[in-house]
PDB file of C-alpha atoms and ligand atoms in Angstrom:
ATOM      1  CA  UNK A   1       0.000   0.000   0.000  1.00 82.00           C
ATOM      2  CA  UNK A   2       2.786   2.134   1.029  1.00 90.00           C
ATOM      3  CA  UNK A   3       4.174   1.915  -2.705  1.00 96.00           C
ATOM      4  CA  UNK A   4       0.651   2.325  -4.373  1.00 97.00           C
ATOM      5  CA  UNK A   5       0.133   5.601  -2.018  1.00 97.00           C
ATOM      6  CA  UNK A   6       3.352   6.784  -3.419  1.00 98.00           C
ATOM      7  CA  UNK A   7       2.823   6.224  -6.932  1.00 98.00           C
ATOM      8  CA  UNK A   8      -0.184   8.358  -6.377  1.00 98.00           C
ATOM      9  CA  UNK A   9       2.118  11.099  -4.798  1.00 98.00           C
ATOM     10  CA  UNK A  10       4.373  10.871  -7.714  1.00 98.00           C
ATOM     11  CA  UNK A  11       1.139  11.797 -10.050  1.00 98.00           C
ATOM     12  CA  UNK A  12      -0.320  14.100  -7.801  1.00 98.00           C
ATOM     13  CA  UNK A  13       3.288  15.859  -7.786  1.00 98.00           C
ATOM     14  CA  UNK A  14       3.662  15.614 -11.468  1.00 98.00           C
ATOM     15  CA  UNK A  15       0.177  16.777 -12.174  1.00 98.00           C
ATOM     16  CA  UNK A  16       0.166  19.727 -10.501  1.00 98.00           C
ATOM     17  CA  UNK A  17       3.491  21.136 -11.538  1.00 98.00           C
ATOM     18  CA  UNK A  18       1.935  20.351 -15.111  1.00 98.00           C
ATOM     19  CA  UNK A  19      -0.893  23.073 -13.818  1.00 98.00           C
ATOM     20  CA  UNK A  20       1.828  25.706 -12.433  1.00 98.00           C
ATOM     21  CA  UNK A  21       4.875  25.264 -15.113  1.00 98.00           C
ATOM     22  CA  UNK A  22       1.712  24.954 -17.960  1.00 97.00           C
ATOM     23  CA  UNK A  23       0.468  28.137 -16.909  1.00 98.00           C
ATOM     24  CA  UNK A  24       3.794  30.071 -15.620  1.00 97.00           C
ATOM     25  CA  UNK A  25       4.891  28.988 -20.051  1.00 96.00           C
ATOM     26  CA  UNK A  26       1.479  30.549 -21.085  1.00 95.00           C
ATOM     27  CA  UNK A  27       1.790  33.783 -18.428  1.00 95.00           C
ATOM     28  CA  UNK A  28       2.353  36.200 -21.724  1.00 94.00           C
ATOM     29  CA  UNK A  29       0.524  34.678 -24.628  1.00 92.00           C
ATOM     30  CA  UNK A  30      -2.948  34.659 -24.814  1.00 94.00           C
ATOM     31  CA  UNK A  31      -3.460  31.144 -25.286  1.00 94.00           C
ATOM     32  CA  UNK A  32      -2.956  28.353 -21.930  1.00 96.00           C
ATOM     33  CA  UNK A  33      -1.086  25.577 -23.111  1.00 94.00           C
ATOM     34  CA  UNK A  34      -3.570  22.588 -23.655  1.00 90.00           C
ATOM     35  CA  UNK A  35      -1.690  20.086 -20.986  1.00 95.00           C
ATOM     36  CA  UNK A  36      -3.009  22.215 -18.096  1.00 97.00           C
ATOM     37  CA  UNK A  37      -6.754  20.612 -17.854  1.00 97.00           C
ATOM     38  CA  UNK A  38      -5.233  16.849 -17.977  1.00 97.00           C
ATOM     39  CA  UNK A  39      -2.685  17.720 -15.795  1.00 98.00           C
ATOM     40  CA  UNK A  40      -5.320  19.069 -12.802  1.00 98.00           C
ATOM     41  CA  UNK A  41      -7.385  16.121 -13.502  1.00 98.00           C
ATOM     42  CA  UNK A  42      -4.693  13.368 -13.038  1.00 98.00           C
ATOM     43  CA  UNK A  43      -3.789  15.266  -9.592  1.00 98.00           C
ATOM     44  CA  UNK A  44      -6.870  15.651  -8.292  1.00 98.00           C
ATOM     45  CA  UNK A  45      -7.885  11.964  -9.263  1.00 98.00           C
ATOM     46  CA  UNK A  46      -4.394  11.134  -7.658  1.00 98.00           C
ATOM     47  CA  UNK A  47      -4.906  13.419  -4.478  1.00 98.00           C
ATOM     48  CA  UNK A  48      -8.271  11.501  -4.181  1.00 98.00           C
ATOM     49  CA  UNK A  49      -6.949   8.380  -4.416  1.00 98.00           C
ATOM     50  CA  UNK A  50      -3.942   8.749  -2.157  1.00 98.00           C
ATOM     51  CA  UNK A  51      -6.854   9.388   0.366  1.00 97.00           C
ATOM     52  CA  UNK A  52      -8.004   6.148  -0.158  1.00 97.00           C
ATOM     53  CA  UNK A  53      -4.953   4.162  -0.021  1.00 97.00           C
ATOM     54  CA  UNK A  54      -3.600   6.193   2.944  1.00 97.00           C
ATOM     55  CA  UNK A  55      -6.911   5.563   5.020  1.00 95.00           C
ATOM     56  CA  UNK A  56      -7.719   1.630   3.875  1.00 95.00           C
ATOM     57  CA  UNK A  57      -4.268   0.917   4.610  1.00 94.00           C
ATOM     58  CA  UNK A  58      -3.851   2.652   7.921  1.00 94.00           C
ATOM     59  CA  UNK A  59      -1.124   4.799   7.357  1.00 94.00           C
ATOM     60  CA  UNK A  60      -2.586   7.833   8.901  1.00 94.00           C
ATOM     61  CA  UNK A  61      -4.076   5.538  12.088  1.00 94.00           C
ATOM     62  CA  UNK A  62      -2.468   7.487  14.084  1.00 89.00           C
ATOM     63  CA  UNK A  63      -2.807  11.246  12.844  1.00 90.00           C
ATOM     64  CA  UNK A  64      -2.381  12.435   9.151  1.00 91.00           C
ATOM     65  CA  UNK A  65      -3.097  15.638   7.476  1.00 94.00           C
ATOM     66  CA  UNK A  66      -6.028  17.564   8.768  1.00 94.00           C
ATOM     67  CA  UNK A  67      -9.621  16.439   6.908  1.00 95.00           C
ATOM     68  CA  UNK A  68     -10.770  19.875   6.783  1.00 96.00           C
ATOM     69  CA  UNK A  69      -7.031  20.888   5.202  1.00 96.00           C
ATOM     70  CA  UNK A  70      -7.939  18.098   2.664  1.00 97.00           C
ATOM     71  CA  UNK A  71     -11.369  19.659   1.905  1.00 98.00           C
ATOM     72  CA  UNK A  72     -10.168  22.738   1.302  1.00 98.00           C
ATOM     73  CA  UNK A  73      -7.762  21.532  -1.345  1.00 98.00           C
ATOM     74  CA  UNK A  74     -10.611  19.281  -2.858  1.00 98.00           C
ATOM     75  CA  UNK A  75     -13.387  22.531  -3.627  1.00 98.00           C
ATOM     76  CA  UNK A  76     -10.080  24.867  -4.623  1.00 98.00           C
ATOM     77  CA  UNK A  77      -8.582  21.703  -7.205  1.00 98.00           C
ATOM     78  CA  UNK A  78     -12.136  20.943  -8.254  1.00 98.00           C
ATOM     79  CA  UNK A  79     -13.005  24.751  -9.406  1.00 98.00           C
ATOM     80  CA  UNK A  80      -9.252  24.724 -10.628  1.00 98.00           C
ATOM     81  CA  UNK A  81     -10.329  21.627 -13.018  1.00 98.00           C
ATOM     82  CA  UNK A  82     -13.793  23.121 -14.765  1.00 98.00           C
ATOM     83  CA  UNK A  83     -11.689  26.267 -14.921  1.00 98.00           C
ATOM     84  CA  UNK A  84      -8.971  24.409 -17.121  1.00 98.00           C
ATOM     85  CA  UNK A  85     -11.456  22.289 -18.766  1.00 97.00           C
ATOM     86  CA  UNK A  86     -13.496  25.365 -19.871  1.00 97.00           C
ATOM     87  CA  UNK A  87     -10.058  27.337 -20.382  1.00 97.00           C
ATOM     88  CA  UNK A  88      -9.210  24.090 -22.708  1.00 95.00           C
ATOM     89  CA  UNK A  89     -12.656  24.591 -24.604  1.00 94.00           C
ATOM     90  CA  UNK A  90     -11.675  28.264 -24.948  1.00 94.00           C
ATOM     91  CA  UNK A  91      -8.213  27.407 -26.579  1.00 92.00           C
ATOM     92  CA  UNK A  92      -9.827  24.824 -29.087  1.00 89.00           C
ATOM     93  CA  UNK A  93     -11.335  27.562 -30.891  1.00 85.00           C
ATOM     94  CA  UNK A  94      -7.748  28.306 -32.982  1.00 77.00           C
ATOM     95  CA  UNK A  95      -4.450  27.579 -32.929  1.00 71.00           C
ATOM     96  CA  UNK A  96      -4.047  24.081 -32.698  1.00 73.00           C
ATOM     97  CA  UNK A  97      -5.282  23.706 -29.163  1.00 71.00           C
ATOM     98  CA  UNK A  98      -3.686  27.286 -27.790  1.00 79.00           C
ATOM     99  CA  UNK A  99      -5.886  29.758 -29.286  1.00 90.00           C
ATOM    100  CA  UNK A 100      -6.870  32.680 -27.240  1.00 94.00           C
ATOM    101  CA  UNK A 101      -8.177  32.214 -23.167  1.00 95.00           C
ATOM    102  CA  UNK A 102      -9.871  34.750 -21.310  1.00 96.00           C
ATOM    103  CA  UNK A 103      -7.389  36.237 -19.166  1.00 97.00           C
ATOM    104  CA  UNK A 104      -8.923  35.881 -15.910  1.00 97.00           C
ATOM    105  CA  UNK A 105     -10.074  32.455 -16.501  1.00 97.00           C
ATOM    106  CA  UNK A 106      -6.287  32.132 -17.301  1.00 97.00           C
ATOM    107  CA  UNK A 107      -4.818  33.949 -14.056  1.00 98.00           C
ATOM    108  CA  UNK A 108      -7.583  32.505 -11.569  1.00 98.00           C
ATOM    109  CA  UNK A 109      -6.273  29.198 -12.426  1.00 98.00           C
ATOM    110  CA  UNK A 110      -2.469  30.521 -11.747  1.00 98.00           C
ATOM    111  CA  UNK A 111      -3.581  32.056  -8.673  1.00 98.00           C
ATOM    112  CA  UNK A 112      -5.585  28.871  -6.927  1.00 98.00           C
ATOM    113  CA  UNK A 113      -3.070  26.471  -7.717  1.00 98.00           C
ATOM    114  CA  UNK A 114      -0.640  28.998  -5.701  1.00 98.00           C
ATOM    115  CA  UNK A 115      -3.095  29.037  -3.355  1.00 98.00           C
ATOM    116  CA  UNK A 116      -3.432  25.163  -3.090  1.00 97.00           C
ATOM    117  CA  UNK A 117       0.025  25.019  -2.964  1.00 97.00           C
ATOM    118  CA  UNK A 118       0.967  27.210   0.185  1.00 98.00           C
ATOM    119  CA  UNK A 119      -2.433  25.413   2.145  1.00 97.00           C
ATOM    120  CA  UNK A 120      -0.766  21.740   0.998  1.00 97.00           C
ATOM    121  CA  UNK A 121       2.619  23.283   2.802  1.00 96.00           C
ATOM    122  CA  UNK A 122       1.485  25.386   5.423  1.00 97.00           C
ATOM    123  CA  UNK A 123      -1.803  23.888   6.882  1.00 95.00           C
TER     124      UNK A 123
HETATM  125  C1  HEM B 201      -4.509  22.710  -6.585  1.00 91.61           C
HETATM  126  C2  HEM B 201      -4.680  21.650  -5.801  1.00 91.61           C
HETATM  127  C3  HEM B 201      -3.612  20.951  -4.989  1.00 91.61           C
HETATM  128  C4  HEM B 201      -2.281  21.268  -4.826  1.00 91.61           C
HETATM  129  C5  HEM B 201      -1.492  22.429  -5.440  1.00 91.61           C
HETATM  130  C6  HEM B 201      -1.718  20.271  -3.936  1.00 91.61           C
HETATM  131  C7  HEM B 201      -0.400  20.258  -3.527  1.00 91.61           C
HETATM  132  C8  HEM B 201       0.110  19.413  -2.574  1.00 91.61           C
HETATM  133  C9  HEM B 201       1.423  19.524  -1.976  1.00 91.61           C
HETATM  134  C10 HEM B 201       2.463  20.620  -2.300  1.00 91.61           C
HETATM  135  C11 HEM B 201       1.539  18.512  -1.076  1.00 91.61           C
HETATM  136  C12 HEM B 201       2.751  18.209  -0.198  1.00 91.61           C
HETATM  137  C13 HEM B 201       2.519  18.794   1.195  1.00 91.61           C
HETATM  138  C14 HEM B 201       3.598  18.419   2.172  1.00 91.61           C
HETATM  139  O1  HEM B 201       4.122  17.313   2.078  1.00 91.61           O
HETATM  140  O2  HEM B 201       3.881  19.259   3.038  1.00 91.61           O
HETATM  141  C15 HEM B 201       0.317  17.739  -1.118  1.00 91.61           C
HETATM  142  C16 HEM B 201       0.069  16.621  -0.344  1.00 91.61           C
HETATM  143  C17 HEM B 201      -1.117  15.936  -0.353  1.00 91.61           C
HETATM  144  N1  HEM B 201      -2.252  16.211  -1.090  1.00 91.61           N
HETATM  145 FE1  HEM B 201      -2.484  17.738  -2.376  1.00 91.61          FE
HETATM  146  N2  HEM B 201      -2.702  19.345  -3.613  1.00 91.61           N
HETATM  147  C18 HEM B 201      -3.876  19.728  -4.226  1.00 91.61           C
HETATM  148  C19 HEM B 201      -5.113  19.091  -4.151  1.00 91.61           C
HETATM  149  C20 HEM B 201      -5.359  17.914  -3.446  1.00 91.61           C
HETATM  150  C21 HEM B 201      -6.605  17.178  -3.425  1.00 91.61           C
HETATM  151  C22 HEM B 201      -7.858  17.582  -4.210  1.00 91.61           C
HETATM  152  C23 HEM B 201      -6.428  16.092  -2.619  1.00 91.61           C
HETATM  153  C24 HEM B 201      -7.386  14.997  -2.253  1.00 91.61           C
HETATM  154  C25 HEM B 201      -8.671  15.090  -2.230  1.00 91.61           C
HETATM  155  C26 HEM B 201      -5.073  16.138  -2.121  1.00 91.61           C
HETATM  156  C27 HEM B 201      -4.507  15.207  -1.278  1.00 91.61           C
HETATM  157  C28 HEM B 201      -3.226  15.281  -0.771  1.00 91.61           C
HETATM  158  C29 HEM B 201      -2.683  14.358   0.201  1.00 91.61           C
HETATM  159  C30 HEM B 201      -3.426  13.160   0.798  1.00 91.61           C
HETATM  160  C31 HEM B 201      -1.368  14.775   0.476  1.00 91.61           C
HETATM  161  C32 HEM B 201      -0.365  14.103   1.459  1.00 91.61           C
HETATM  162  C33 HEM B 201      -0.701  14.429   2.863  1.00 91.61           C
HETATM  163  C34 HEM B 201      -0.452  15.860   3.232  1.00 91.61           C
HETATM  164  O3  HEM B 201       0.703  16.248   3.396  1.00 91.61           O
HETATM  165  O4  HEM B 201      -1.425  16.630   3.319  1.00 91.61           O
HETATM  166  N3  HEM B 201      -4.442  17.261  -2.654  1.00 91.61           N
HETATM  167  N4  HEM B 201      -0.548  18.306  -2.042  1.00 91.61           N
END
């Protein structure tokens, strides 16, 4: 379980710099590079999942991470994924995939994941 649980950390690692580095590369365009949606879904899925293992297996038996720090992170990563997806839906319209986003969409999603980030650390 302990290996599964990290796999999952791996992903939800991965994902989210996906989110961060996608949208840091797309700061001055006016597009949001396409890998951001798909990269907030696989870390939320993972973050969900590393729940799952962490609780069936007993690894946080005796104390892990706050539930209401968790919950937090779960409504702020769920708006951040319908913001990418619709972001992504945005984009289709031209330019292969990158075409212009609406630049708050783009910068809310910046701004949560920073967000996110600082409660994962902090809280
Ligand atoms: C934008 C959204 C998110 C970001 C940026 C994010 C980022 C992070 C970071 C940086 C850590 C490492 C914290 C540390 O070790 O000190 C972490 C850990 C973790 N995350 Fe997330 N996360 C997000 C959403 C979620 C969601 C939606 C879930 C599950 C529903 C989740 C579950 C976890 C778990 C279980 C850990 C390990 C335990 C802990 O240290 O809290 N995360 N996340």
């Amino acid at each position: 379980m302990d290996f599964l649980y990290n796999v999952f950390a791996v992903l939800h690692f991965v994902g989210w710099a996906i989110v961060l580095g996608g949208y840091i590369a797309s700061i001055k365009g006016s597009g949001l590079y396409r890998g951001v949606f798909h990269g907030a879904a696989t870390a939320l899925v993972a973050g969900v999942l590393m729940v799952g293992t962490a609780e069936m297996s007993g690894m946080w038996d005796d104390g892990g991470p706050s539930m209401a720090k968790i919950g937090v992170k779960l409504v702020i990563a769920l708006v951040i994924a319908v913001l990418a997806f619709l972001a992504k839906r945005q984009g289709a319209k031209g330019d292969n995939g990158t075409g212009p986003v609406s630049p708050g969409l783009k910068h809310t999603i910046g701004a949560l994941t920073l967000v996110n980030i600082v409660v994962a650390v902090f809280w």
